[in-house]
XYZ file of C-alpha atoms in Angstrom:
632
model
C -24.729 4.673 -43.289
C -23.942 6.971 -46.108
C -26.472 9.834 -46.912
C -26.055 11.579 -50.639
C -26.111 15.533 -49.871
C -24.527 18.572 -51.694
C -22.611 20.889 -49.823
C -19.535 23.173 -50.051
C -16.243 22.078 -48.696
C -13.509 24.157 -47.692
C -11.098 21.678 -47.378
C -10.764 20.535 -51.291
C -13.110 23.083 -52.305
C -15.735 20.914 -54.153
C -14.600 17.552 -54.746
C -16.471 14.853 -56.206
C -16.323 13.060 -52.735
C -17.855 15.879 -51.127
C -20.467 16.340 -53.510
C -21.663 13.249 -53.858
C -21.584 11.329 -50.090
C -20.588 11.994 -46.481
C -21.381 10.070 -43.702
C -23.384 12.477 -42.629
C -27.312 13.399 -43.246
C -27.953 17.032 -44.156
C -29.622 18.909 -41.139
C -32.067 21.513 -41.156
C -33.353 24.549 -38.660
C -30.908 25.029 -35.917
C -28.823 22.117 -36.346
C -27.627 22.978 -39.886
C -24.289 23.932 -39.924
C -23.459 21.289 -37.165
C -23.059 18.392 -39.378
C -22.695 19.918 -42.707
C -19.629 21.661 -43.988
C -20.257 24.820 -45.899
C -23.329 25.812 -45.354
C -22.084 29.154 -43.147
C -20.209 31.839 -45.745
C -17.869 32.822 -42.862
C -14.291 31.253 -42.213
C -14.257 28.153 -41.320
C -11.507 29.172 -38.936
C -13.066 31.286 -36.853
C -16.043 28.854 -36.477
C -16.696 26.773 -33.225
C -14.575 23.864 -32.774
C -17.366 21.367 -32.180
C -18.673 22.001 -36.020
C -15.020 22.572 -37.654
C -13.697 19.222 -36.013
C -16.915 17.386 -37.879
C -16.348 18.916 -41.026
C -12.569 17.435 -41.024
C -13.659 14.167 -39.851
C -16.152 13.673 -42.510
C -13.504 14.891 -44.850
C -11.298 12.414 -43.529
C -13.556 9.556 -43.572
C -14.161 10.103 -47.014
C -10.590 10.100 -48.361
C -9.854 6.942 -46.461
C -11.339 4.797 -48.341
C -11.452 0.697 -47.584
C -9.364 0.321 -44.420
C -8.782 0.150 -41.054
C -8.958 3.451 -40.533
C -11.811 4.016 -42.604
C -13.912 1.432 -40.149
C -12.353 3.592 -37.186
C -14.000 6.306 -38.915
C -17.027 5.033 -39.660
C -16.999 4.236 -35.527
C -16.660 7.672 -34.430
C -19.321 9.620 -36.708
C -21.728 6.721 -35.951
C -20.662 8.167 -32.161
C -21.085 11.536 -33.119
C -24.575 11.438 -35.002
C -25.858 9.270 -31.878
C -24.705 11.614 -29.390
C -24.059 14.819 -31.401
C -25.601 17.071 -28.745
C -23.124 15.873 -26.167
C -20.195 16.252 -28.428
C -21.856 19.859 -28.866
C -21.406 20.840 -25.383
C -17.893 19.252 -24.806
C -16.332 21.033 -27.434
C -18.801 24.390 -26.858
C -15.846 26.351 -25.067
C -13.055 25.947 -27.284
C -12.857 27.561 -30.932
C -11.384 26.134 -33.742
C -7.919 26.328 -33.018
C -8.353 24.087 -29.866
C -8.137 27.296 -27.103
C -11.406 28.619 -25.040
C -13.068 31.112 -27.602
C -13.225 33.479 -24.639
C -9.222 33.200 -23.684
C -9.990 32.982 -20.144
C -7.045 30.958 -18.494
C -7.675 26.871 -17.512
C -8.459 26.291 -14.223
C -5.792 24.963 -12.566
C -6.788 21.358 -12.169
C -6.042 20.907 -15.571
C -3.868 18.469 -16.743
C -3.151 17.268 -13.382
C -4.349 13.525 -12.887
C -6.302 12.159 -10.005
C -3.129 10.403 -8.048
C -2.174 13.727 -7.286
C -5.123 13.691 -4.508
C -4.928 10.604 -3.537
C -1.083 11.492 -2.610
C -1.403 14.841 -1.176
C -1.670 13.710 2.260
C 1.188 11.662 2.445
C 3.163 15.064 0.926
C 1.593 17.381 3.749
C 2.467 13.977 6.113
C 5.896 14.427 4.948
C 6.092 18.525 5.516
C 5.104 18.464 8.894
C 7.480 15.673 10.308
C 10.486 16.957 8.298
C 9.966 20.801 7.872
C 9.399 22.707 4.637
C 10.099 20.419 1.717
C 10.643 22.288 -1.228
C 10.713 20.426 -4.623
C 11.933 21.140 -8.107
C 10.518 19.862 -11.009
C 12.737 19.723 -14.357
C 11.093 19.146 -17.831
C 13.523 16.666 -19.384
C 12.480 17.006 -23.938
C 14.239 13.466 -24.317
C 13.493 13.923 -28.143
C 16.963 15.455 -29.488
C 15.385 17.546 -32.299
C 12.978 19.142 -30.489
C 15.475 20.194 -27.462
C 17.709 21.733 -29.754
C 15.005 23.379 -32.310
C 13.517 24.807 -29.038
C 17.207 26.088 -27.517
C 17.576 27.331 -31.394
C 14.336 29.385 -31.054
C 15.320 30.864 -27.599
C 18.525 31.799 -29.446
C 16.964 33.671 -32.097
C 15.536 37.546 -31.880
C 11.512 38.066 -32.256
C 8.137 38.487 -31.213
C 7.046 34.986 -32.711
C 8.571 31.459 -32.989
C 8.407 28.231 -30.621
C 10.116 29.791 -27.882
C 7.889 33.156 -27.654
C 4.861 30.486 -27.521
C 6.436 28.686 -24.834
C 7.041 32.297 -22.849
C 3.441 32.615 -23.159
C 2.418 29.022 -21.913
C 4.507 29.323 -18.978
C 2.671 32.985 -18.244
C -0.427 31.709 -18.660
C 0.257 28.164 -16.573
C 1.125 30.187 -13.662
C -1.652 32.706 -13.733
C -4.120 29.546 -13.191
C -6.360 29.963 -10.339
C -7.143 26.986 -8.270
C -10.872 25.901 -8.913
C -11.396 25.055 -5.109
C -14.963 24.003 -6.004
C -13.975 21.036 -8.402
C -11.622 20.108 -5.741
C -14.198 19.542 -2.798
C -16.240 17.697 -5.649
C -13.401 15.225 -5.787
C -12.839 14.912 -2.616
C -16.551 14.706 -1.537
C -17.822 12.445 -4.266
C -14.306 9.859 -4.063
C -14.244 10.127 -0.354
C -10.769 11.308 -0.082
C -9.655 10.810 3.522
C -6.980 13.839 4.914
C -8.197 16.670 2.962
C -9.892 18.644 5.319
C -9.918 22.638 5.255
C -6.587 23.357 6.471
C -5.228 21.318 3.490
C -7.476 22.779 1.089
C -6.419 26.049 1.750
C -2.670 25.135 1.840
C -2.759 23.988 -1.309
C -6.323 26.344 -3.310
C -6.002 29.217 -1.000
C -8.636 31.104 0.693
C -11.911 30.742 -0.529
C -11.892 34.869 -1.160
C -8.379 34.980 -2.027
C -7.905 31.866 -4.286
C -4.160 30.438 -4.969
C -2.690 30.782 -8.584
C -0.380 27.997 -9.598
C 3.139 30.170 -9.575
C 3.993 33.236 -8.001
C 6.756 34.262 -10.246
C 7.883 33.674 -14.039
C 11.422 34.021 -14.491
C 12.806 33.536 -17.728
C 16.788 34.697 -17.894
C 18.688 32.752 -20.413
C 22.156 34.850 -18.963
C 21.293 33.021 -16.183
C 23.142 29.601 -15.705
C 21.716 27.580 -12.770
C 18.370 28.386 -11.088
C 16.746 31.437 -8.363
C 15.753 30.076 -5.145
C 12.035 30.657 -4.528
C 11.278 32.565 -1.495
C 9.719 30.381 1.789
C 6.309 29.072 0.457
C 7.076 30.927 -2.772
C 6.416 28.747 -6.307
C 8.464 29.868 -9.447
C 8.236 28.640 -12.801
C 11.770 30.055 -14.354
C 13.800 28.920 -17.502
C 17.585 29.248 -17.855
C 20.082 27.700 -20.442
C 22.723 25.773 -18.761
C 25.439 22.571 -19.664
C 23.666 19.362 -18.683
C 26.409 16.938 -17.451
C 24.311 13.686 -18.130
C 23.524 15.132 -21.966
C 26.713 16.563 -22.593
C 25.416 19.413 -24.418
C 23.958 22.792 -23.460
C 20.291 22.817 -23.306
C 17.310 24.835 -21.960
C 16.210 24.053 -18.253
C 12.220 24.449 -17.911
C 11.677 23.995 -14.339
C 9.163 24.550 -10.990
C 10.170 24.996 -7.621
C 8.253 25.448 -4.550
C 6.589 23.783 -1.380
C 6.008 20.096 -2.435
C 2.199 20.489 -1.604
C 2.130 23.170 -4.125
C 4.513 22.720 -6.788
C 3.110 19.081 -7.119
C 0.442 20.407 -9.241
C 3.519 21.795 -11.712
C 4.660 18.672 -12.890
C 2.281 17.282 -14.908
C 0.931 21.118 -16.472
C 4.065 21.922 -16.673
C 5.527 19.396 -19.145
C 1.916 20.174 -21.042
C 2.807 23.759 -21.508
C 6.198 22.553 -22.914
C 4.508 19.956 -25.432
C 2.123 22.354 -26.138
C 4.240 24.817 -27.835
C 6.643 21.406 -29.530
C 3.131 20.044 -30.420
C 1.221 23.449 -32.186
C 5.115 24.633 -33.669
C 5.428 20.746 -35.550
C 1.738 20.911 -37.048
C 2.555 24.215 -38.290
C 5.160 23.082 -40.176
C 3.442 19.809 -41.295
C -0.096 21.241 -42.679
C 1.759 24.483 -43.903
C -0.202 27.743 -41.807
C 0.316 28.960 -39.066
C -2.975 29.509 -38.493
C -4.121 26.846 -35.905
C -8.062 26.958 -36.791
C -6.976 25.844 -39.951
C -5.476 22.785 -38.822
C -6.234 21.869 -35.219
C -9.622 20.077 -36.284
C -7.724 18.087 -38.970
C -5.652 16.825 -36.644
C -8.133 16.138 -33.700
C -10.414 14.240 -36.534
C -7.378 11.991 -37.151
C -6.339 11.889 -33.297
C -9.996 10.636 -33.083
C -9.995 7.813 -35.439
C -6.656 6.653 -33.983
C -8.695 6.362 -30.394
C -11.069 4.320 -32.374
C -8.631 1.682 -33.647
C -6.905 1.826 -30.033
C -10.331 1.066 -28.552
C -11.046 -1.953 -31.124
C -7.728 -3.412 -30.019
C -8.209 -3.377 -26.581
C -11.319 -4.770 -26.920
C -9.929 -7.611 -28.884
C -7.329 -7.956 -25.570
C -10.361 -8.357 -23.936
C -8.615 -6.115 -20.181
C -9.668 -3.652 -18.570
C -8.452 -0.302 -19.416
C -7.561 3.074 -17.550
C -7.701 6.214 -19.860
C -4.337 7.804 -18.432
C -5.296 11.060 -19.933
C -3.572 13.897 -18.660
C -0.314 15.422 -20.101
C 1.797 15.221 -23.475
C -1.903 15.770 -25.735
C -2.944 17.744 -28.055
C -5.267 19.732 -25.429
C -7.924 19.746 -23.371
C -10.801 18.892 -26.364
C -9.376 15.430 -27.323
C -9.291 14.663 -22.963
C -12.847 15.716 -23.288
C -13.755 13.409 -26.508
C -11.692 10.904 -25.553
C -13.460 10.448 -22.223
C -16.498 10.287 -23.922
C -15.674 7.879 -26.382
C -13.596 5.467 -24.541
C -16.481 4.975 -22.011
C -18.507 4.300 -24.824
C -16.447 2.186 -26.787
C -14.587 0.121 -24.158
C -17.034 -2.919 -24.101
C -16.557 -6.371 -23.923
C -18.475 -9.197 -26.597
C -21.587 -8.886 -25.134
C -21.383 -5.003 -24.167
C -20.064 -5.193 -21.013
C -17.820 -2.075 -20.286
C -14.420 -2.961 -19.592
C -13.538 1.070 -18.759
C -12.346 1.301 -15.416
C -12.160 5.400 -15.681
C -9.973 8.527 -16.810
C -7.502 9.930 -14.835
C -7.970 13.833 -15.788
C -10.351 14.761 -13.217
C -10.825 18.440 -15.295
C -12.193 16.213 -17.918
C -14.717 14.673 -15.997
C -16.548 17.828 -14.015
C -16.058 19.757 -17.397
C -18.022 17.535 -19.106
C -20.853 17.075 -16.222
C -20.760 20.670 -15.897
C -21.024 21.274 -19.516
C -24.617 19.266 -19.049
C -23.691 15.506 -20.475
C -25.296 13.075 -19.081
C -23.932 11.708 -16.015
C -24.464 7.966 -17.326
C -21.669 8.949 -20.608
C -18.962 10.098 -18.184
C -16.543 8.135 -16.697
C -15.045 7.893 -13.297
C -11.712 9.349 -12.437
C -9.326 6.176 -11.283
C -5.888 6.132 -10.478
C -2.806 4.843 -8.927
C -0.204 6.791 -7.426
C 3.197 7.992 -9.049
C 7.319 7.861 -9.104
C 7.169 11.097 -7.917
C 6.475 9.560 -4.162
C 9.511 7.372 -4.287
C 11.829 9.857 -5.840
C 10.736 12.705 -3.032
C 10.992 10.260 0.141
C 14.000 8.558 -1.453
C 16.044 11.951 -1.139
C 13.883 13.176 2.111
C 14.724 9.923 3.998
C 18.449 8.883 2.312
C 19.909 8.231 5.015
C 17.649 5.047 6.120
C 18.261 3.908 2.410
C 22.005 4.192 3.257
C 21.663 2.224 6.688
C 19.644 -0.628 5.021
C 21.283 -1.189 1.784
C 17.733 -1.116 0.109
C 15.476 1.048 -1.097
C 13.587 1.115 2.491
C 11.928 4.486 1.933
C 9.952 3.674 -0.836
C 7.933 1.193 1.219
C 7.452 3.830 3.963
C 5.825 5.816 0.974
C 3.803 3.227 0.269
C 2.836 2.295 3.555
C 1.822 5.924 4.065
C -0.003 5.638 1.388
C -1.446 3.261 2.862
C -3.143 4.515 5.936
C -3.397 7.840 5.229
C -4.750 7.847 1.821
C -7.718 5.641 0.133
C -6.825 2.533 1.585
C -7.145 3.962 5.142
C -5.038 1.037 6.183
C -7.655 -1.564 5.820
C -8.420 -3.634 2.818
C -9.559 -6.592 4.637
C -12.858 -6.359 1.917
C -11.706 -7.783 -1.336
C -13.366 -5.172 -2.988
C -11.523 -2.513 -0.889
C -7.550 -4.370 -1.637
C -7.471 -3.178 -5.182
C -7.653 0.620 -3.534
C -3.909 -0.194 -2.880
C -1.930 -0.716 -5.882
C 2.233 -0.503 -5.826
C 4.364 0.826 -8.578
C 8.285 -0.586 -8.158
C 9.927 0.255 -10.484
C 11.195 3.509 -9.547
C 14.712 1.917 -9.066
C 14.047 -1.003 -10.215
C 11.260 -3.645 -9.377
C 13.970 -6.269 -8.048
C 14.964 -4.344 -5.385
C 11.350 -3.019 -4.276
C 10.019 -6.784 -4.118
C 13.336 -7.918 -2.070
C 12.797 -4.952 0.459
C 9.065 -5.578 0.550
C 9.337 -9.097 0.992
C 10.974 -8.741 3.978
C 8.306 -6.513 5.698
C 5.323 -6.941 7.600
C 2.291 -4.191 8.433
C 3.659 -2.647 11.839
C -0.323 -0.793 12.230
C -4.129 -1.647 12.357
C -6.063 -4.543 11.020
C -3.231 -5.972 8.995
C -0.560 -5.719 11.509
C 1.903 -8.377 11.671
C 1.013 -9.696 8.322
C 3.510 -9.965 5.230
C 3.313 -6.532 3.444
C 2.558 -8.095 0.113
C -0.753 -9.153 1.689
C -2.150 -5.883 1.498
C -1.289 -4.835 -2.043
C -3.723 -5.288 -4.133
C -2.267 -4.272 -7.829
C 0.942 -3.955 -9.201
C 1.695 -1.592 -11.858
C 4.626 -2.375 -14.717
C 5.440 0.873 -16.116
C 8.905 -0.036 -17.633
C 11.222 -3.023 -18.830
C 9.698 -6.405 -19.975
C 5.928 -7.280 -19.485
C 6.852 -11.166 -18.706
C 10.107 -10.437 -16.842
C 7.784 -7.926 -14.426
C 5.415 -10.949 -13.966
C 7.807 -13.274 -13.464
C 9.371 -11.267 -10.636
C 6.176 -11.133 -8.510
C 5.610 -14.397 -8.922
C 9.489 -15.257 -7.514
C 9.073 -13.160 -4.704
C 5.374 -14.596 -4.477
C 3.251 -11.557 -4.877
C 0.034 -13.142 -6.139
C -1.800 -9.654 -6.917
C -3.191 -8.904 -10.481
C -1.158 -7.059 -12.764
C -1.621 -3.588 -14.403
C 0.650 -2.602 -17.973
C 1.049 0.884 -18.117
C 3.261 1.215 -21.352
C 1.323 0.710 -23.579
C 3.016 2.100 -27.160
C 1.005 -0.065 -29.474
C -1.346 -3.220 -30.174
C 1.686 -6.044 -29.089
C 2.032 -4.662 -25.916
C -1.600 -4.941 -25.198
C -1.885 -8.952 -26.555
C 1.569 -9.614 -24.971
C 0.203 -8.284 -21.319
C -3.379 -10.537 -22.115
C -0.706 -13.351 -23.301
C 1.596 -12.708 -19.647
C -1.740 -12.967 -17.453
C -2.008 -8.958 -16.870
C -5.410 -8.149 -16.289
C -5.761 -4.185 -16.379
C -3.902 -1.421 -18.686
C -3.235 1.897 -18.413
C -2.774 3.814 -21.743
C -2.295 7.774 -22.389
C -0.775 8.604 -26.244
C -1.886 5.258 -27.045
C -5.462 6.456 -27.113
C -5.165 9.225 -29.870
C -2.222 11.490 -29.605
C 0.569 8.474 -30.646
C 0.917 8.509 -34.577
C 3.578 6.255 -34.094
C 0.766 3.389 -32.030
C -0.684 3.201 -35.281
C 1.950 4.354 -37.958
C 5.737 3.057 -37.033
C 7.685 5.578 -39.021
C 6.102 8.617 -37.413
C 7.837 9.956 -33.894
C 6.346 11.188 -31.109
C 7.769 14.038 -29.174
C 8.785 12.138 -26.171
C 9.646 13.981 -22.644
C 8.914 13.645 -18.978
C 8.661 15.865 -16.141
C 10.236 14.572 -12.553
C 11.756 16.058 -9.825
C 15.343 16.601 -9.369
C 15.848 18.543 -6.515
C 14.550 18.481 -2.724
C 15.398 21.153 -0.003
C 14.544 20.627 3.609
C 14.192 24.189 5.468
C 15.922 25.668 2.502
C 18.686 23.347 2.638
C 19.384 20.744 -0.290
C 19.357 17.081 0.952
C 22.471 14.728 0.958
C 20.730 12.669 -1.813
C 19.060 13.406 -4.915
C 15.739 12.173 -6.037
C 16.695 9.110 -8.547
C 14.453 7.193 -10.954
C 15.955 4.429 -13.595
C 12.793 2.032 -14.121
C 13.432 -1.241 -15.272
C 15.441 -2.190 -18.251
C 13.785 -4.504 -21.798
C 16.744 -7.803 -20.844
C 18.206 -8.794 -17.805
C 21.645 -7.127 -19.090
C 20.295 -3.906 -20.476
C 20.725 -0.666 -18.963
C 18.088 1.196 -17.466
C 17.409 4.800 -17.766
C 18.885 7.057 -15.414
C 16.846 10.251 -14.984
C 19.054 12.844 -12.470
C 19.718 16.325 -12.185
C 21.717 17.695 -15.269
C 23.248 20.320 -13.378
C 25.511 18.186 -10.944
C 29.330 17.347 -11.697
C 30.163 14.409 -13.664
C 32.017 12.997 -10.332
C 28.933 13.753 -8.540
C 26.691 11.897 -10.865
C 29.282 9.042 -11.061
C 29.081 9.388 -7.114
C 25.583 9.043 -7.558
C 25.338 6.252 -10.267
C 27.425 3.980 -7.957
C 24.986 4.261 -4.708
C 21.904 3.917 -7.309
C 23.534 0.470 -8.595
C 24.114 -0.067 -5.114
C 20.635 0.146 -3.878
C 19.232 -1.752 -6.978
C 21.537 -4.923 -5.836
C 19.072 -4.335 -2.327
C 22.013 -6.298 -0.361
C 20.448 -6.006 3.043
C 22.953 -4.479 5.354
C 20.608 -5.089 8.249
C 19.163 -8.713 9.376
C 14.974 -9.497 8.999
C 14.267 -8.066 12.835
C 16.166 -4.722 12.223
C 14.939 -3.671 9.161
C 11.043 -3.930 10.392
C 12.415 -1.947 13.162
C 14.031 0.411 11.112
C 10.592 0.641 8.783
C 8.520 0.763 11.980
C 10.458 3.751 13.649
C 10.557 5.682 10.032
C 7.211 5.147 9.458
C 6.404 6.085 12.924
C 8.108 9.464 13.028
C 5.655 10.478 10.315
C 2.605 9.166 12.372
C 3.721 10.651 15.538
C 3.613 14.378 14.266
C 0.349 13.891 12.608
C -1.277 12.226 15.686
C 0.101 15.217 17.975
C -0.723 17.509 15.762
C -4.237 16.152 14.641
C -7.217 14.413 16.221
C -5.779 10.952 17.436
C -9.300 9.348 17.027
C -8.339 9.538 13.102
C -5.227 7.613 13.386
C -6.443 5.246 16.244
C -5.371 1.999 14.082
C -2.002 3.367 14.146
């Protein structure tokens, strides 16, 4: 669909492409301008982002001539001109340059991914059987070149420069208000079970007197570990300090607070940081630092990127989970790619194979903004590491006294009843509500301690634990080495990749009997999916330390995934700032509890689980209505 029309382009300033064919027709009345390029005298940077992003995909389109990415192209304008109006109001906050033309701060939902309401109530669970729990969430910039050009910047005197633009990201992260309203929407319309007023001001605040998401901003690079929040305090600080595990001196980004609070930290949090990485590299690489000059450039080409990923899922022929969220280029491609992934994720005979996005901002934005209802998808989602890693330091001791990694089945488990599930899945339709992800230390050892388990509550009780889970999530090691191990330890539940780095993984997952994905990067902000000699700016935000009434527990929070080959070595993601003999200390247990040697026979480790479990369940049912926990 190619339309002949004259225009002026600022981008090559004339060219024989642009003068002679776009993709594009020429508009008239109040649409002109939308569509075509140069019809408005004023700088193009300073125009809206909806009509600048347009311009650079047509410009891209054009330049792309016979290829795949040419036929992505032609998928996304053919989007666009169906649905331009749409598009229109997505984009109709944010100027060129990607920010809200008004520079109002993001609510603070953004960037934060459904799980973290579907977990909340096992976190306030947690809080009121063991005390205050205060977490601390570290940013860990595993790409080498962009932790040391960042420490460089923080080095170096000046107004401007990466680090100044992270000083500001962290100032205005913390000055985002909770958006209370978009978070009884969630609640109301997903029917999330536990969040009742009490929690909703615990974590948003007073309706009059709403919450921000930090109380403090400390950035001190003299300083050399980090300032203990105050009780119920949340502080977003940065230091520079010797990481043990790096063996270098680096900067420490971090979050600490009340668990219920800080939660909503870790995923904005590493966003702020790849936000300033992210805007400081395509400064560099399109040559202004002017970021209305090249932000639609780059969200045109994130764009046709999410058009290939779309055509290669649908050639996989699973269903796919938009894991949308953290580590983009910004809140405009979450709001496009929503949109278009719903669109585009269709089987043969148009079937969508979309089961939702996990950025709920993204979703109310865009029905707020006035899109249809029908074009936006559903927020889905599992649940995170972050549960395993909390309760894995909170309750180390029962991990000690079993040899296994027992508390990360009480996590699930209260994730269980007190969460979607509700601690009843006997509907099929209800079982994939519980889904497990084991591979926080390794998905042998979760499958040997959940083997051994039955449901001590409700419906389900006395039946094997694997019973009841109804999707099991491979976010690390080997697709058919994750498959193979549910099917030794005879978990017969369907299967859900979640890294997802290019086309492969997707066919191999199809090829290994998965039958869902979740992707994130894959779906626009990876170069590297589609181009193997580009690099991404890989980092991960997780939490490192936990406190219990101000006090640090005996064990740290651990996570080391699953390794690619049986004899590979996993990661080993731990708190930088401990002793090399502590974090040998600590490497030994970890290897210890991946072996999941039972130190306990069948009968005392339910009882063990049941009486763990329990202690959680008997504070909430004294301290709540016992009709709500009556299956317990």
């Amino acid at each position: 669909f190619f339309f002949a029309f004259r225009y002026h382009c600022h981008f090559c300033e004339g060219s024989t492409f642009c003068e002679g064919s776009t993709f594009m027709p020429p508009l008239t009345g109040e649409e002109t301008g939308t569509l075509c390029m140069g019809q408005a005298a004023d700088d193009p940077r300073n125009r809206a982002l909806a009509s600048a992003f347009i311009d650079a995909l047509v410009h891209e389109a054009g330049a792309l001539n016979n290829s795949p990415e040419a036929d992505a192209a032609t998928h996304v304008l053919q989007y666009i001109q169906d649905n331009l109006s749409h598009v229109e109001m997505a984009l109709g906050e944010f100027g060129a340059d990607g920010h809200l033309k008004n520079r109002e701060a993001l609510p603070a939902s953004t960037f934060n991914d459904f799980y973290k309401w579907t977990m909340i109530p096992v976190m306030f669970a947690t809080e009121a059987a063991h005390g205050e729990v205060r977490c601390t969430f570290s940013v860990n910039i595993r790409d080498a070149e962009c932790r040391h050009r960042l420490l460089q910047s923080a080095q170096e005197p000046g107004e401007a420069g990466l680090f100044k633009d992270l000083q500001r990201n962290l100032s205005a992260l913390a000055a985002r208000r909770f958006d209370r309203e978009v978070f009884k929407r969630v609640v109301e319309e997903y029917a999330l079970i536990g969040w009742d007023e009490e929690l909703l001001d615990a974590v948003c605040g007073a309706e009059d007197a709403p919450r921000t998401l930090a109380d403090r901003v400390v950035v001190d690079l003299s300083l050399s570990g980090p300032v203990d929040p105050e009780p119920s305090e949340v502080v977003l600080q940065v230091f520079c300090a010797w990481d043990a595990k790096l063996k270098e001196e680096r900067l420490f980004i971090e979050a600490a607070g009340p668990w219920h609070r800080v939660t909503w930290l870790e995923t904005s949090l590493m966003q702020a940081v790849y936000d300033a990485l992210f805007r400081d590299t395509m400064r560099q690489r399109f040559g202004t630092a002017d970021d209305g000059d090249w932000y639609p450039r780059w969200l045109a080409s994130a764009m046709i990127r999410c058009a290939r990923s779309i055509q290669a899922a649908n050639k996989s022929g699973l269903q796919g989970a938009l894991f949308s969220g953290r580590r983009t280029g910004g809140l405009p491609l979450l709001l496009l790619q929503a949109l278009y992934v719903e669109h585009g994720l269709r089987d043969p005979q148009g079937v969508s194979l979309h089961v939702g996005i996990s950025s709920v901002t993204a979703r109310y934005w865009l029905l707020d903004a006035g899109v249809t209802a029908d074009l936006v998808p559903r927020v889905a989602g599992t649940h995170a590491h972050e549960l395993s890693m909390v309760l894995g330091a909170v309750m180390g001791e029962v991990d000690d006294k079993a040899g296994m990694p027992l508390s990360q089945l009480v996590g699930h488990m209260l994730y269980f009843f007190l969460s979607r599930p509700n601690g009843d899945v006997r509907d099929p339709a209800r079982k994939a509500l519980m889904p497990i992800l084991p591979d926080t230390l390794g998905t042998v050892a979760f499958l040997k301690t959940a083997s051994m388990l039955t449901v001590p509550y409700g419906p389900h009780e006395g039946e094997a634990l694997r019973n009841v889970i109804g999707a099991a999530r491979q976010d690390s090691g080997s697709l058919r080495q994750f498959a193979d191990l549910l099917e030794q330890f005879n978990f017969s539940t369907p299967m859900m990749a979640s890294e997802i780095e290019g086309e492969q993984d997707l066919m191999a997952a199809r090829d290994c009997g998965y039958v869902l994905f979740g992707a994130g990067g894959f779906f626009g902000d990876s170069e590297k999916a589609w181009d193997r000699t580009r690099r991404n700016i890989s980092m991960a935000c997780k939490v490192i330390r936990v406190h219990i009434g101000g006090r640090p527990t005996r064990h740290v929070p651990v996570k080391t995934g699953d390794s690619h080959s049986k004899d590979g070595e996993p990661k080993f993601e731990v708190d930088g700032l401990l002793a090399t003999k502590t974090l040998d200390a600590i490497r030994d247990r970890t290897r210890a509890l991946q072996a999941a040697k039972a130190e306990l026979q069948a009968g005392d480790l339910q009882q063990l689980f049941e009486a763990t479990l329990g202690s959680t369940f008997n504070v909430l049912i004294t301290a709540c209505d016992a009709q709500a926990f009556e299956q317990c």
